[in-house]
Tab-separated table of C-alpha atoms in Angstrom:
chain	number	residue	atom	x	y	z
A	219	MET	CA	-20.695	57.022	26.372
A	220	GLY	CA	-19.371	60.178	28.053
A	221	ILE	CA	-20.929	61.763	31.357
A	222	PHE	CA	-22.959	64.425	29.527
A	223	ASP	CA	-24.746	61.747	27.453
A	224	TYR	CA	-26.654	60.845	30.314
A	225	PHE	CA	-28.809	63.897	30.199
A	226	ARG	CA	-29.446	63.774	26.552
A	227	GLN	CA	-32.677	62.640	25.147
A	228	PRO	CA	-32.267	59.176	23.738
A	229	ARG	CA	-33.285	59.102	20.086
A	230	GLN	CA	-32.865	56.445	17.327
A	231	LYS	CA	-29.477	56.301	15.840
A	232	SER	CA	-29.344	57.015	12.210
A	233	ALA	CA	-27.639	53.474	11.417
A	234	SER	CA	-30.868	51.651	12.755
A	235	VAL	CA	-32.927	53.672	10.705
A	236	ALA	CA	-30.694	52.820	7.665
A	237	LYS	CA	-30.552	49.436	8.537
A	238	GLU	CA	-34.526	49.144	8.829
A	239	ARG	CA	-35.018	50.916	5.652
A	240	LEU	CA	-32.535	48.672	3.769
A	241	GLN	CA	-33.904	45.388	5.050
A	242	ILE	CA	-37.802	46.559	3.852
A	243	ILE	CA	-36.563	47.583	0.379
A	244	VAL	CA	-34.174	44.924	-0.289
A	245	ALA	CA	-36.714	42.198	0.819
A	246	ARG	CA	-39.102	43.977	-1.642
A	247	GLU	CA	-36.692	44.028	-4.634
A	248	ARG	CA	-35.434	40.405	-4.127
A	249	ALA	CA	-39.099	39.158	-3.975
A	250	ALA	CA	-39.645	41.162	-7.352
A	251	ARG	CA	-36.786	39.737	-9.194
A	252	SER	CA	-37.157	36.106	-7.906
A	253	GLY	CA	-40.616	35.835	-9.123
A	254	PRO	CA	-41.425	34.325	-12.728
A	255	ASP	CA	-41.187	36.920	-15.588
A	256	TYR	CA	-44.899	37.039	-16.172
A	257	LEU	CA	-45.640	38.464	-12.695
A	258	PRO	CA	-45.578	42.237	-13.147
A	259	ALA	CA	-47.903	41.780	-16.512
A	260	MET	CA	-50.164	39.670	-14.669
A	261	GLN	CA	-50.365	42.064	-11.766
A	262	GLN	CA	-51.357	45.077	-14.210
A	263	GLU	CA	-54.128	42.869	-15.739
A	264	LEU	CA	-55.581	41.958	-12.671
A	265	LEU	CA	-55.433	45.428	-11.498
A	266	GLN	CA	-57.451	46.277	-14.911
A	267	VAL	CA	-60.101	43.501	-13.975
A	268	ILE	CA	-60.503	44.597	-10.474
A	269	ARG	CA	-61.030	48.072	-11.436
A	270	LYS	CA	-63.939	47.396	-13.560
A	271	TYR	CA	-65.769	46.598	-10.431
A	272	VAL	CA	-64.123	48.396	-7.747
A	273	GLN	CA	-61.904	51.699	-7.639
A	274	VAL	CA	-58.464	50.530	-6.112
A	275	ASP	CA	-55.288	52.208	-6.211
A	276	ASP	CA	-52.041	50.970	-8.046
A	277	GLU	CA	-50.659	49.492	-4.861
A	278	ALA	CA	-53.650	47.580	-3.843
A	279	VAL	CA	-52.842	44.160	-5.704
A	280	GLN	CA	-49.739	42.572	-4.274
A	281	MET	CA	-48.427	39.415	-5.542
A	282	ASN	CA	-45.865	37.087	-3.934
A	283	VAL	CA	-44.397	33.651	-4.927
A	284	ASP	CA	-43.270	31.436	-2.126
A	285	ARG	CA	-41.617	28.156	-2.351
A	286	GLU	CA	-42.972	25.589	0.334
A	287	GLY	CA	-40.896	22.328	-0.302
A	288	ASP	CA	-41.586	21.187	-3.962
A	289	CYS	CA	-44.506	23.551	-4.146
A	290	GLU	CA	-44.936	27.020	-5.429
A	291	VAL	CA	-47.543	29.183	-3.891
A	292	LEU	CA	-48.731	32.473	-5.480
A	293	GLU	CA	-49.975	34.618	-2.911
A	294	LEU	CA	-52.370	37.279	-4.235
A	295	ASN	CA	-53.396	40.230	-1.840
A	296	ILE	CA	-56.157	42.736	-2.892
A	297	THR	CA	-56.743	45.531	-0.666
A	298	LEU	CA	-60.284	46.999	-1.087
A	299	PRO	CA	-60.658	50.713	-0.216
A	300	ASP	CA	-62.092	51.523	3.271
A	301	ASP	CA	-65.438	53.283	1.995
A	302	GLN	CA	-67.066	50.169	0.613
A	303	ASP	CA	-70.536	49.464	1.635
B	200	MET	CA	-6.970	27.772	-16.688
B	201	ALA	CA	-6.984	31.084	-14.948
B	202	ARG	CA	-9.500	31.805	-12.341
B	203	ILE	CA	-11.714	34.929	-13.507
B	204	VAL	CA	-12.533	37.279	-10.624
B	205	VAL	CA	-15.000	40.259	-11.170
B	206	ILE	CA	-14.759	43.449	-8.995
B	207	THR	CA	-18.255	44.837	-8.957
B	208	SER	CA	-20.366	47.155	-6.957
B	209	GLY	CA	-23.288	48.581	-8.862
B	210	LYS	CA	-22.770	52.143	-7.194
B	211	GLY	CA	-20.003	54.264	-8.565
B	212	GLY	CA	-17.309	55.755	-6.208
B	213	VAL	CA	-17.196	52.851	-3.954
B	214	GLY	CA	-13.514	51.695	-4.422
B	215	LYS	CA	-13.833	49.001	-7.399
B	216	THR	CA	-10.716	50.162	-9.192
B	217	THR	CA	-8.850	50.674	-5.940
B	218	THR	CA	-9.997	47.396	-5.105
B	219	SER	CA	-9.088	45.593	-8.590
B	220	ALA	CA	-5.690	47.482	-8.510
B	221	ALA	CA	-4.965	46.131	-4.935
B	222	ILE	CA	-6.055	42.676	-5.318
B	223	ALA	CA	-4.491	42.130	-8.667
B	224	THR	CA	-1.129	43.400	-7.183
B	225	GLY	CA	-1.725	41.392	-3.988
B	226	LEU	CA	-2.150	38.313	-6.151
B	227	ALA	CA	0.963	38.926	-8.229
B	228	GLN	CA	2.943	39.769	-5.084
B	229	ARG	CA	2.214	36.116	-3.953
B	230	GLY	CA	3.594	34.540	-7.433
B	231	HIS	CA	0.430	34.222	-9.295
B	232	LYS	CA	0.673	35.259	-12.607
B	233	THR	CA	-2.311	38.143	-12.783
B	234	VAL	CA	-3.813	40.441	-15.341
B	235	VAL	CA	-6.223	43.110	-14.475
B	236	ILE	CA	-8.539	44.339	-16.978
B	237	ASP	CA	-10.490	47.583	-17.109
B	238	PHE	CA	-14.115	47.015	-18.554
B	239	ASP	CA	-14.976	50.928	-18.258
B	240	VAL	CA	-15.096	51.750	-21.755
B	241	GLY	CA	-15.125	55.312	-22.405
B	242	LEU	CA	-13.849	56.114	-18.908
B	243	ARG	CA	-10.239	54.358	-18.601
B	244	ASN	CA	-9.152	54.944	-15.016
B	245	LEU	CA	-7.268	51.538	-13.794
B	246	ASP	CA	-4.169	53.004	-15.889
B	247	LEU	CA	-4.154	55.858	-13.458
B	248	ILE	CA	-4.651	53.983	-10.354
B	249	MET	CA	-1.834	51.573	-11.479
B	250	GLY	CA	0.347	54.364	-12.648
B	251	CYS	CA	0.927	53.293	-16.115
B	252	GLU	CA	-1.322	55.818	-18.024
B	253	ARG	CA	1.640	56.958	-20.021
B	254	ARG	CA	2.495	53.422	-21.410
B	255	VAL	CA	-0.831	52.650	-22.900
B	256	VAL	CA	-0.366	52.343	-26.705
B	257	TYR	CA	-3.437	49.825	-27.454
B	258	ASP	CA	-6.320	48.752	-25.429
B	259	PHE	CA	-8.855	46.207	-24.700
B	260	VAL	CA	-11.140	47.161	-27.718
B	261	ASN	CA	-8.306	47.290	-30.003
B	262	VAL	CA	-7.481	43.663	-29.155
B	263	ILE	CA	-11.139	42.659	-29.677
B	264	ASN	CA	-11.253	44.165	-33.097
B	265	GLY	CA	-8.062	42.618	-34.032
B	266	ASP	CA	-6.152	45.856	-34.463
B	267	ALA	CA	-3.437	44.836	-32.012
B	268	ASN	CA	-2.712	41.474	-30.225
B	269	LEU	CA	-2.417	40.839	-26.621
B	270	LYS	CA	1.112	40.834	-26.617
B	271	GLN	CA	0.900	44.500	-27.673
B	272	ALA	CA	-1.748	45.723	-25.430
B	273	LEU	CA	-0.737	44.119	-22.153
B	274	ILE	CA	1.283	46.557	-20.132
B	275	ARG	CA	3.654	44.797	-17.685
B	276	ASP	CA	3.826	46.441	-14.345
B	277	LYS	CA	7.373	47.729	-13.366
B	278	ARG	CA	6.945	47.248	-9.624
B	279	VAL	CA	5.643	43.687	-9.361
B	280	ASP	CA	6.501	40.650	-11.262
B	281	ASN	CA	3.744	38.471	-12.869
B	282	LEU	CA	1.545	41.567	-13.020
B	283	TYR	CA	-0.025	42.960	-16.372
B	284	ILE	CA	-2.772	45.596	-17.133
B	285	LEU	CA	-5.120	45.463	-20.019
B	286	PRO	CA	-6.250	49.273	-20.329
B	287	ALA	CA	-10.014	49.878	-21.425
B	288	SER	CA	-10.535	51.858	-24.486
B	289	GLN	CA	-11.695	55.665	-24.609
B	290	THR	CA	-14.121	54.947	-27.617
B	291	ARG	CA	-17.687	56.219	-27.003
B	292	ASP	CA	-18.997	53.248	-28.907
B	293	LYS	CA	-20.868	51.291	-26.117
B	294	ASP	CA	-21.191	48.219	-28.230
B	295	ALA	CA	-17.303	48.027	-28.562
B	296	LEU	CA	-17.608	45.077	-25.814
B	297	SER	CA	-19.072	42.250	-27.957
B	298	GLN	CA	-19.749	39.148	-26.021
B	299	ASP	CA	-17.839	37.031	-28.619
B	300	GLY	CA	-14.933	39.328	-28.487
B	301	VAL	CA	-14.431	39.604	-24.627
B	302	GLU	CA	-14.907	35.665	-24.474
B	303	ARG	CA	-11.975	35.356	-27.149
B	304	VAL	CA	-9.765	37.606	-25.373
B	305	LEU	CA	-10.401	36.048	-21.739
B	306	ASN	CA	-9.829	32.399	-23.465
B	307	GLU	CA	-6.606	33.642	-25.001
B	308	LEU	CA	-5.430	35.103	-21.590
B	309	SER	CA	-6.912	32.170	-19.619
B	310	GLY	CA	-4.058	29.840	-20.826
B	311	ASP	CA	-1.471	32.021	-19.910
B	312	PHE	CA	-2.386	33.584	-16.646
B	313	ASP	CA	-3.483	32.163	-13.035
B	314	PHE	CA	-5.870	35.183	-12.354
B	315	ILE	CA	-7.732	37.358	-14.481
B	316	VAL	CA	-9.190	40.295	-12.472
B	317	CYS	CA	-11.922	42.079	-14.135
B	318	ASP	CA	-12.460	45.743	-12.836
B	319	SER	CA	-16.289	46.202	-13.657
B	320	PRO	CA	-17.914	49.779	-14.358
B	321	ALA	CA	-20.494	51.110	-12.290
B	322	GLY	CA	-24.264	50.557	-13.231
B	323	ILE	CA	-25.945	47.663	-14.839
B	324	GLU	CA	-25.162	48.376	-18.402
B	325	ARG	CA	-23.026	46.411	-21.067
B	326	GLY	CA	-19.666	46.820	-19.442
B	327	ALA	CA	-20.943	45.840	-16.086
B	328	LEU	CA	-22.809	42.659	-17.585
B	329	MET	CA	-19.731	41.628	-19.807
B	330	ALA	CA	-17.400	42.014	-16.611
B	331	ALA	CA	-19.589	39.757	-14.679
B	332	TYR	CA	-20.758	37.405	-17.322
B	333	PHE	CA	-17.504	34.989	-17.836
B	334	ALA	CA	-16.515	35.361	-14.011
B	335	ASP	CA	-15.886	32.315	-11.799
B	336	GLU	CA	-16.044	34.499	-8.492
B	337	ALA	CA	-17.232	37.991	-7.665
B	338	ILE	CA	-15.878	40.408	-5.042
B	339	VAL	CA	-18.717	42.951	-4.473
B	340	VAL	CA	-17.206	46.284	-2.969
B	341	THR	CA	-19.677	47.876	-0.737
B	342	ASN	CA	-19.610	51.247	1.407
B	343	PRO	CA	-21.636	51.127	4.767
B	344	GLU	CA	-24.183	53.286	3.006
B	345	VAL	CA	-27.709	52.795	2.131
B	346	SER	CA	-27.692	53.438	-1.649
B	347	SER	CA	-24.380	51.080	-1.944
B	348	VAL	CA	-25.845	48.233	-0.112
B	349	ARG	CA	-28.952	48.331	-2.102
B	350	ASP	CA	-27.063	48.551	-5.361
B	351	SER	CA	-24.786	45.698	-4.245
B	352	ASP	CA	-27.963	43.504	-3.589
B	353	ARG	CA	-28.977	44.228	-7.098
B	354	ILE	CA	-25.731	43.198	-8.254
B	355	LEU	CA	-25.784	39.832	-6.544
B	356	GLY	CA	-29.217	39.140	-8.021
B	357	ILE	CA	-27.333	39.688	-11.560
B	358	LEU	CA	-24.554	37.388	-10.625
B	359	ALA	CA	-27.006	34.914	-9.437
B	360	SER	CA	-28.721	34.784	-12.675
B	361	LYS	CA	-26.933	36.425	-15.694
B	362	THR	CA	-23.373	34.423	-15.926
B	363	ARG	CA	-22.080	32.108	-18.317
B	364	LYS	CA	-21.834	29.543	-15.305
B	365	VAL	CA	-25.566	29.772	-14.616
B	366	GLU	CA	-26.400	29.756	-18.233
B	367	GLN	CA	-24.461	26.475	-18.757
B	368	GLY	CA	-26.344	24.788	-15.944
B	369	GLY	CA	-23.679	25.506	-13.324
B	370	GLU	CA	-23.857	26.940	-9.848
B	371	PRO	CA	-24.613	30.504	-9.382
B	372	ILE	CA	-21.693	32.784	-8.454
B	373	GLU	CA	-22.126	33.810	-4.650
B	374	GLY	CA	-20.467	37.166	-4.425
B	375	LYS	CA	-18.068	37.845	-1.459
B	376	LEU	CA	-18.466	41.139	0.230
B	377	LEU	CA	-15.545	43.829	0.763
B	378	LEU	CA	-16.609	46.513	2.810
B	379	THR	CA	-14.545	49.697	2.179
B	380	ARG	CA	-14.492	53.094	3.754
B	381	TYR	CA	-15.411	51.749	7.018
B	382	SER	CA	-15.293	53.772	10.097
B	383	ALA	CA	-15.356	51.779	13.342
B	384	GLU	CA	-15.738	55.046	15.645
B	385	ARG	CA	-18.763	56.135	13.473
B	386	ALA	CA	-20.175	52.569	13.561
B	387	GLU	CA	-20.041	52.566	17.131
B	388	ARG	CA	-21.808	55.794	17.752
B	389	GLY	CA	-24.470	54.465	15.454
B	390	GLU	CA	-23.941	56.848	12.402
B	391	MET	CA	-22.810	54.195	10.099
B	392	LEU	CA	-24.093	50.852	9.474
B	393	SER	CA	-21.804	48.427	11.010
B	394	ILE	CA	-20.172	45.353	9.690
B	395	GLU	CA	-22.682	43.073	10.990
B	396	ASP	CA	-25.798	45.200	9.494
B	397	VAL	CA	-24.212	45.142	6.245
B	398	GLY	CA	-23.585	41.374	6.531
B	399	GLU	CA	-27.095	40.661	7.782
B	400	ILE	CA	-28.427	42.496	4.877
B	401	LEU	CA	-26.633	41.197	1.992
B	402	ALA	CA	-26.063	37.613	3.601
B	403	ILE	CA	-22.816	36.738	1.718
B	404	GLU	CA	-19.375	35.773	3.007
B	405	LEU	CA	-17.212	38.488	4.364
B	406	LEU	CA	-14.061	38.876	2.416
B	407	GLY	CA	-12.624	41.987	4.210
B	408	VAL	CA	-13.153	45.330	5.686
B	409	ILE	CA	-11.100	48.316	4.353
B	410	PRO	CA	-10.984	51.188	6.904
B	411	GLU	CA	-11.459	54.539	5.871
B	412	SER	CA	-7.943	55.634	5.116
B	413	GLN	CA	-5.902	58.744	3.970
B	414	ALA	CA	-3.615	56.315	2.443
B	415	VAL	CA	-6.018	55.294	-0.418
B	416	LEU	CA	-5.972	58.817	-1.880
B	417	ASN	CA	-2.434	59.287	-1.266
B	418	ALA	CA	-1.754	56.192	-3.311
B	419	SER	CA	-4.065	57.156	-6.345
B	420	ASN	CA	-2.288	60.552	-6.177
B	421	ALA	CA	1.010	58.675	-6.752
B	422	GLY	CA	-0.336	55.816	-9.036
B	423	GLN	CA	0.601	53.303	-6.577
B	424	PRO	CA	-1.800	50.305	-5.891
B	425	VAL	CA	-2.540	51.203	-1.938
B	426	VAL	CA	-1.514	47.461	-1.172
B	427	LEU	CA	2.026	48.326	-1.845
B	428	ASP	CA	1.860	50.839	0.979
B	429	GLU	CA	2.418	48.099	3.633
B	430	GLU	CA	2.705	50.672	6.551
B	431	SER	CA	-0.928	51.860	6.124
B	432	ASP	CA	-3.911	50.278	7.535
B	433	ALA	CA	-5.728	50.119	4.005
B	434	GLY	CA	-2.693	48.324	2.719
B	435	GLN	CA	-2.908	45.749	5.164
B	436	ALA	CA	-6.353	45.239	5.322
B	437	TYR	CA	-6.220	44.671	1.519
B	438	GLN	CA	-3.432	42.276	2.081
B	439	ASP	CA	-5.382	40.491	4.637
B	440	ALA	CA	-8.315	40.231	2.224
B	441	VAL	CA	-5.862	38.765	-0.684
B	442	ASP	CA	-4.838	35.944	1.851
B	443	ARG	CA	-8.460	35.189	2.757
B	444	PHE	CA	-9.480	35.287	-1.005
B	445	LEU	CA	-6.631	32.706	-1.466
B	446	GLY	CA	-8.146	30.443	1.377
B	447	GLU	CA	-6.118	31.519	4.278
B	448	GLU	CA	-7.406	32.724	7.728
B	449	ARG	CA	-6.915	36.132	8.978
B	450	PRO	CA	-8.530	37.883	11.636
B	451	LEU	CA	-10.266	41.228	11.005
B	452	ARG	CA	-8.126	44.266	11.579
B	453	PHE	CA	-8.814	47.965	12.095
B	454	VAL	CA	-12.384	47.330	13.054
B	455	ASP	CA	-12.351	48.167	16.700
B	456	VAL	CA	-12.321	51.563	18.387
B	457	PRO	CA	-9.016	52.358	20.196
B	458	LYS	CA	-9.872	52.076	24.098
B	459	LYS	CA	-9.844	55.466	25.795
B	460	GLY	CA	-8.767	56.237	29.249
B	461	PHE	CA	-10.934	57.164	32.213
B	462	PHE	CA	-10.893	60.886	31.231
B	463	GLY	CA	-11.429	60.512	27.554
B	464	ARG	CA	-14.525	58.389	28.343
B	465	LEU	CA	-15.699	60.929	30.966
B	466	PHE	CA	-15.237	64.028	28.492
B	467	LYS	CA	-16.250	62.785	25.184
B	468	GLY	CA	-18.543	64.925	23.715
C-alpha cells in the first residue's frame, strides 16, 4: 500500500464481491443437482396447489434435501406474501 | 493399462488445449508413453498447438468408423519421444463420437500406452461428456474469474456422477484444480480471485498454478507446447504440475508478488 492510498475512501475490493457471489450461486447449484430427480417437478406441483389458495410468486417455494446421519430430511419452505390478513 | 486423464473446464478459452499439450508433453518427457486425443469434433485445434497440423491425414472419427486404423491416424511427435497425437475430426456430425466407438479406441490405446490424455471441448455437450466418461482422473482448468469458476463447479458435478467408474459402482472422480492465467499482483490488490478463494469455493486438490504469461501465446504461435520453453515461468509451472500429477511434492512458484523497495512502496499508485 502506498502513502497516497491512506487518503482514499476504503471500498470493497472486486475480488471479494466475486467470491461472495460465487459462494452463493455455487451452493445453490450444488443443492439443486444433489437432490433427487423428482424435486423440480414436485416443487412445481406444490406451487400450483398453493396457488389454489394463496397467490405466491415462483420463488415462494424452496426445497432442500439434507442428510443427517442415515436420515434424509426434506426441508420445505413456503414464503407467504406480506399483505395477507 | 493406461491411466486415462481428462482435461476439462466447462468454459471455453481458459487453457484446456494448452494444458493438454503441456501435460501430455511433460509426461512423455519423463519417459511415459503418452497419447493426447482431441475430443473437440468440428473444431480441431490441438494439432495447431502441438505444431503437427500439416501432418494430419486421418483422425479420431476415421478410426471410430473403421476408415483408418490407429497406426495410420496417430501422429508421432518429432521433438519428444513417447508422445503421440490423435487429432479431432472436422466433421459437423455431432453424433460422430459414439460411446461404443470411443470405448473401442480407448481400449485399443490402453494396451499400448501409459497415459491417455483427453482434451475435452468446452461446454457440456456430447464431446465433453465423452471425454470425461471413460476417465480415471480429471484436471479441471480454471481461470480466477467468476464464470470460469462456476462452470468448473458444474463440470465437477458431472465428473462426480456421469462417468463409467461411477456407473460401475466405483468411486467418483475427484478433479484436480489447475488455476491458469493467474496474476499474483492483481490478486494481492484485490482485483482478482486468489488461489485460496478459488480453492475454498471448488474445494478440490490444487494441482498447480500457471501464471499469466507471454510465453503461452508465443508457444501457440510457434506450435510448441509451452512446457518445452523451460526458461519461461509458465513452462516451469507446467513442469511442476506434471511432477505433482505423478505424485511428487513441488512448492508453488510464481505466486508471490516480488517485494518492492522502500521508494517503490511509497509511490505505488
